[in-house]
Amino acid sequence: QVQLVESGGGLVQAGGSLRLSCAASGRTFSSYTMGWFRQAPGKEREFVAAIRRSGLSTYYADSVKGRFTISEDNVKNTVYLQMNSLKPEDTAVYYCAVDFIPLSAAPVAAYWGQGTQVTVSS
């Protein structure tokens, strides 16, 4: 059974930083795309960042490019999202996802985590 467990969310002031973690278990995801989506209240879930593990290509939404960095630890089967220069508009529930098309407008993935809340105060 595949399980994705996120951690690292919380409350931070604008301009601050947070690092999200997503630990995957249940199978090996070495050839899949892993990454993050987010959903703010009243809005649709949107793509944030992805890493294609074979080749290590990375992808970012324009809204986070230059501020967020996605990385991975193959040994731990964990993906990280380092979020710097956070803005109030980054406030959302952040979901880890596996096996999806990066940059796609449709939030479709084979596996989802339970989500972790990120709140950025102004």
PDB file of C-alpha atoms in Angstrom, residues 4-7 36 93-96 112-117:
ATOM      1  CA  LEU A   4       2.760   9.614   1.398  1.00  0.00           C
ATOM      2  CA  VAL A   5       3.291  11.453   4.663  1.00  0.00           C
ATOM      3  CA  GLU A   6       3.849  15.201   4.628  1.00  0.00           C
ATOM      4  CA  SER A   7       5.339  17.304   7.376  1.00  0.00           C
ATOM      5  CA  TRP A  36       3.646  19.330  -4.669  1.00  0.00           C
ATOM      6  CA  VAL A  93      -2.899  23.262   2.139  1.00  0.00           C
ATOM      7  CA  TYR A  94       0.091  21.699   0.409  1.00  0.00           C
ATOM      8  CA  TYR A  95      -0.290  18.181  -0.957  1.00  0.00           C
ATOM      9  CA  CYS A  96       2.445  15.783  -1.911  1.00  0.00           C
ATOM     10  CA  TRP A 112      -1.763  11.918  -2.829  1.00  0.00           C
ATOM     11  CA  GLY A 113      -0.676  12.752   0.674  1.00  0.00           C
ATOM     12  CA  GLN A 114      -3.075  13.986   3.326  1.00  0.00           C
ATOM     13  CA  GLY A 115      -1.920  17.601   3.073  1.00  0.00           C
ATOM     14  CA  THR A 116      -0.147  20.006   5.392  1.00  0.00           C
ATOM     15  CA  GLN A 117      -1.278  23.554   6.172  1.00  0.00           C
TER      16      GLN A 117
END
